[in-house]
CSV table of C-alpha atoms and ligand atoms in Angstrom, one decimal:
chain,number,residue,atom,x,y,z
A,22,SER,CA,-15.4,22.7,120.6
A,23,MET,CA,-13.3,23.7,117.6
A,24,LEU,CA,-11.0,26.4,116.3
A,25,ILE,CA,-12.7,27.6,113.2
A,26,LEU,CA,-10.9,29.9,110.7
A,27,VAL,CA,-13.2,31.9,108.4
A,28,ASP,CA,-11.9,33.6,105.3
A,29,GLN,CA,-13.0,37.3,104.7
A,30,ASP,CA,-13.2,38.0,100.9
A,31,GLY,CA,-15.8,35.8,99.1
A,32,VAL,CA,-17.0,34.4,102.5
A,33,LEU,CA,-17.9,37.3,104.7
A,34,ALA,CA,-17.3,40.3,102.4
A,35,ASP,CA,-18.8,40.4,98.9
A,36,PHE,CA,-15.8,41.2,96.7
A,37,GLU,CA,-17.4,40.0,93.5
A,38,HIS,CA,-20.6,42.1,93.9
A,39,ARG,CA,-18.7,45.4,94.4
A,40,LEU,CA,-16.2,44.7,91.6
A,41,TYR,CA,-18.9,44.1,89.1
A,42,GLN,CA,-20.9,47.1,90.3
A,43,THR,CA,-17.9,49.4,90.1
A,44,TRP,CA,-16.9,48.0,86.7
A,45,GLN,CA,-20.4,48.8,85.4
A,46,GLN,CA,-20.3,52.3,86.8
A,47,ALA,CA,-16.8,53.1,85.6
A,48,THR,CA,-16.5,51.4,82.2
A,49,PRO,CA,-18.3,52.2,78.9
A,50,THR,CA,-20.4,49.2,77.9
A,51,HIS,CA,-18.8,49.1,74.5
A,52,GLU,CA,-15.5,48.2,76.1
A,53,HIS,CA,-16.8,45.2,78.1
A,54,PRO,CA,-20.0,44.7,80.0
A,55,GLY,CA,-18.3,43.2,83.0
A,56,VAL,CA,-18.4,39.6,84.3
A,57,ALA,CA,-21.5,39.1,86.6
A,58,PRO,CA,-20.8,37.3,89.9
A,59,HIS,CA,-22.7,34.2,88.7
A,60,GLU,CA,-20.6,34.1,85.5
A,61,ARG,CA,-17.3,34.1,87.3
A,62,ARG,CA,-15.2,30.9,86.6
A,63,HIS,CA,-11.6,31.7,87.7
A,64,PHE,CA,-10.7,32.3,91.3
A,65,TYR,CA,-8.9,35.5,90.4
A,66,ALA,CA,-11.3,38.0,89.0
A,67,LYS,CA,-8.7,39.3,86.6
A,68,ASP,CA,-8.5,35.9,84.9
A,69,ASP,CA,-12.1,36.2,83.8
A,70,TYR,CA,-11.4,39.4,81.8
A,71,PRO,CA,-9.5,39.7,78.6
A,72,GLU,CA,-5.8,40.4,78.9
A,73,HIS,CA,-6.0,44.1,77.8
A,74,LEU,CA,-8.5,44.9,80.6
A,75,ARG,CA,-6.8,43.2,83.5
A,76,ASP,CA,-5.0,46.4,84.7
A,77,ALA,CA,-8.4,48.2,84.7
A,78,VAL,CA,-9.8,45.4,86.9
A,79,GLN,CA,-6.8,45.6,89.3
A,80,ARG,CA,-7.2,49.4,89.5
A,81,ILE,CA,-10.8,48.9,90.9
A,82,TYR,CA,-9.9,46.5,93.7
A,83,THR,CA,-6.7,48.4,94.7
A,84,ALA,CA,-8.4,51.8,94.8
A,85,PRO,CA,-9.0,53.5,98.2
A,86,GLY,CA,-12.4,52.6,99.6
A,87,PHE,CA,-12.9,49.3,97.7
A,88,PHE,CA,-12.3,46.9,100.6
A,89,ARG,CA,-13.8,49.3,103.2
A,90,ASN,CA,-17.1,49.4,101.3
A,91,LEU,CA,-17.6,45.7,100.5
A,92,PRO,CA,-21.2,44.6,101.4
A,93,PRO,CA,-21.4,41.7,103.9
A,94,ILE,CA,-22.6,38.4,102.4
A,95,ASP,CA,-26.1,37.5,103.6
A,96,GLY,CA,-26.1,35.5,106.8
A,97,ALA,CA,-22.3,35.7,107.3
A,98,LEU,CA,-22.2,38.0,110.3
A,99,ASP,CA,-25.0,36.1,112.1
A,100,ALA,CA,-23.2,32.8,111.5
A,101,LEU,CA,-20.0,34.1,113.0
A,102,GLN,CA,-21.8,35.2,116.2
A,103,ALA,CA,-23.7,31.9,116.3
A,104,MET,CA,-20.5,29.8,116.1
A,105,LEU,CA,-19.0,31.9,118.9
A,106,ALA,CA,-22.1,31.5,121.0
A,107,ARG,CA,-21.9,27.7,120.6
A,108,GLY,CA,-18.5,27.8,122.3
A,109,HIS,CA,-16.1,27.6,119.3
A,110,ASP,CA,-13.0,29.7,118.9
A,111,VAL,CA,-13.6,31.6,115.7
A,112,ARG,CA,-11.0,33.6,113.9
A,113,ILE,CA,-11.1,35.6,110.6
A,114,CYS,CA,-8.2,34.4,108.5
A,115,THR,CA,-7.5,36.5,105.5
A,116,SER,CA,-4.8,37.0,102.9
A,117,PRO,CA,-4.1,40.6,101.9
A,118,LEU,CA,-3.2,41.8,98.4
A,119,THR,CA,0.5,42.2,97.8
A,120,LEU,CA,-0.6,45.7,96.7
A,121,TYR,CA,-1.3,46.2,100.4
A,122,GLN,CA,-1.6,50.0,100.7
A,123,ASN,CA,-5.4,50.2,100.9
A,124,CYS,CA,-6.3,46.6,101.4
A,125,VAL,CA,-4.8,45.8,104.8
A,126,GLY,CA,-6.1,48.8,106.8
A,127,GLU,CA,-9.5,48.7,105.2
A,128,LYS,CA,-9.9,44.9,106.0
A,129,TYR,CA,-9.5,45.8,109.7
A,130,GLU,CA,-11.9,48.8,109.2
A,131,TRP,CA,-14.5,46.5,107.7
A,132,VAL,CA,-14.4,44.0,110.6
A,133,ASP,CA,-14.6,46.9,113.1
A,134,ARG,CA,-17.6,48.4,111.3
A,135,HIS,CA,-19.6,45.2,110.8
A,136,LEU,CA,-18.5,43.1,113.8
A,137,GLY,CA,-16.8,45.4,116.3
A,138,ALA,CA,-13.5,45.6,118.2
A,139,GLU,CA,-13.9,42.2,119.7
A,140,TRP,CA,-13.7,40.7,116.2
A,141,VAL,CA,-10.8,42.9,115.2
A,142,ALA,CA,-8.9,41.1,117.9
A,143,ARG,CA,-9.8,37.8,116.1
A,144,MET,CA,-8.2,38.7,112.8
A,145,VAL,CA,-5.2,36.7,111.4
A,146,VAL,CA,-3.8,38.4,108.4
A,147,THR,CA,-1.4,36.1,106.5
A,148,LYS,CA,-0.2,35.3,103.0
A,149,ASP,CA,0.1,31.6,104.0
A,150,LYS,CA,-2.9,30.1,105.8
A,151,THR,CA,-1.1,26.7,106.1
A,152,LEU,CA,1.0,28.4,108.8
A,153,VAL,CA,-2.1,29.0,110.9
A,154,HIS,CA,-3.4,26.2,113.2
A,155,GLY,CA,-7.1,25.3,113.2
A,156,ASP,CA,-9.7,22.5,113.0
A,157,ILE,CA,-11.6,23.9,110.0
A,158,LEU,CA,-10.9,26.6,107.4
A,159,ILE,CA,-14.0,28.0,105.6
A,160,ASP,CA,-12.6,29.5,102.4
A,161,ASP,CA,-13.8,30.1,98.8
A,162,LYS,CA,-10.4,29.4,97.3
A,163,PRO,CA,-10.7,26.0,95.6
A,164,HIS,CA,-7.2,24.9,96.7
A,165,VAL,CA,-5.5,26.5,99.7
A,166,THR,CA,-1.8,25.7,99.7
A,167,GLY,CA,1.4,26.9,101.3
A,168,ALA,CA,4.7,26.0,103.0
A,169,ARG,CA,3.3,23.4,105.4
A,170,THR,CA,0.7,20.6,105.6
A,171,PRO,CA,-2.2,22.3,107.2
A,172,THR,CA,-3.7,21.1,110.5
A,173,TRP,CA,-7.2,22.3,109.4
A,174,GLN,CA,-9.6,20.7,107.1
A,175,HIS,CA,-10.7,23.0,104.3
A,176,VAL,CA,-14.4,23.3,103.8
A,177,VAL,CA,-15.1,25.1,100.5
A,178,TYR,CA,-17.4,28.1,100.7
A,179,ASP,CA,-19.6,27.6,97.7
A,180,GLN,CA,-19.1,30.2,94.9
A,181,PRO,CA,-19.6,30.0,91.1
A,182,TYR,CA,-15.8,30.1,90.5
A,183,ASN,CA,-15.0,27.1,92.7
A,184,GLN,CA,-17.5,24.5,91.4
A,185,GLN,CA,-14.6,22.2,90.4
A,186,ALA,CA,-13.4,21.8,94.0
A,187,PRO,CA,-14.3,18.5,95.6
A,188,GLY,CA,-15.8,17.8,99.0
A,189,LEU,CA,-18.3,19.5,101.3
A,190,ARG,CA,-19.7,22.8,100.0
A,191,LEU,CA,-20.7,25.2,102.7
A,192,HIS,CA,-22.7,28.5,102.5
A,193,TRP,CA,-24.5,30.6,105.0
A,194,GLY,CA,-27.8,28.8,104.3
A,195,ASN,CA,-26.5,25.3,105.2
A,196,TRP,CA,-23.5,25.8,107.5
A,197,GLN,CA,-25.2,24.3,110.6
A,198,GLU,CA,-25.9,21.0,108.8
A,199,ILE,CA,-22.4,20.9,107.3
A,200,LEU,CA,-20.5,21.7,110.5
A,201,GLY,CA,-22.9,19.7,112.6
A,202,THR,CA,-21.6,16.5,111.1
A,203,HIS,CA,-18.0,17.3,112.1
A,204,PRO,CA,-16.4,15.6,115.1
A,205,GLY,CA,-15.9,18.3,117.7
A,206,TRP,CA,-18.9,20.3,116.8
A,207,ASP,CA,-20.8,19.4,120.0
B,313,DGP,P1,-8.6,35.3,100.5
B,313,DGP,O1,-10.0,35.6,100.4
B,313,DGP,O2,-8.0,35.5,101.9
B,313,DGP,O3,-8.1,34.0,99.9
B,313,DGP,O4,-7.8,36.5,99.6
B,313,DGP,C1,-7.9,36.5,98.2
B,313,DGP,C2,-7.7,37.8,97.8
B,313,DGP,O5,-7.5,37.8,96.4
B,313,DGP,C3,-8.8,38.8,98.1
B,313,DGP,O6,-8.4,40.0,98.6
B,313,DGP,C4,-9.5,39.0,96.7
B,313,DGP,C5,-8.3,38.9,95.9
B,313,DGP,N1,-8.5,38.8,94.4
B,313,DGP,C6,-9.6,38.6,93.7
B,313,DGP,N2,-9.4,38.6,92.4
B,313,DGP,C7,-8.1,38.9,92.3
B,313,DGP,C8,-7.2,39.0,91.2
B,313,DGP,O7,-7.7,38.9,90.0
B,313,DGP,N3,-5.9,39.3,91.4
B,313,DGP,C9,-5.4,39.4,92.7
B,313,DGP,N4,-4.1,39.6,92.8
B,313,DGP,N5,-6.2,39.2,93.8
B,313,DGP,C10,-7.5,39.0,93.6
B,314,MG,MG1,-11.6,34.3,99.9
């Protein structure tokens, strides 16, 4: 069996969907129509918007309620439970915003609401995922770096903004085939 680290935003919780939806509700269309999730090209959402609108983007994802109300990505919650049922040790490994005031508590609330207290106890909240041991890290960030050489193998969670990243591309429609080829799966 394996120790599997699963990222939260962009893997379990749909940050992109809610950002776009909130932008469309809050911003007059003559300013900017917003960047639809399938049109996103940079890992950081702000970088897909013109310079003069970046503070407005940041105000959306730092506002109270943003992280609490992210919709789950289809198939994500079932996949976590299925990995655990197969005997793996599964942890949610997430990096909070440096503007932590709403983000950190609401990330815990999200896990409690959608997965329950048992999974709150499985959360690892860190700015540097290379300091966390594991066999696999499922993460939508194209390059996950930090202070140490990681013990885990990064498996990229497939998103429009990480298409340049090489290697295996996992999503909740193919995860059993991708992880099934990994030594330690059975
Ligand atoms: P993680 O999914 O654990 O790698 O965390 C990445 C965080 O970055 C997540 O909370 C979403 C957030 N994020 C998305 N777009 C931007 C952005 O434009 N600027 C910043 N600072 N954070 C962003
Ligand atoms: Mg992420």
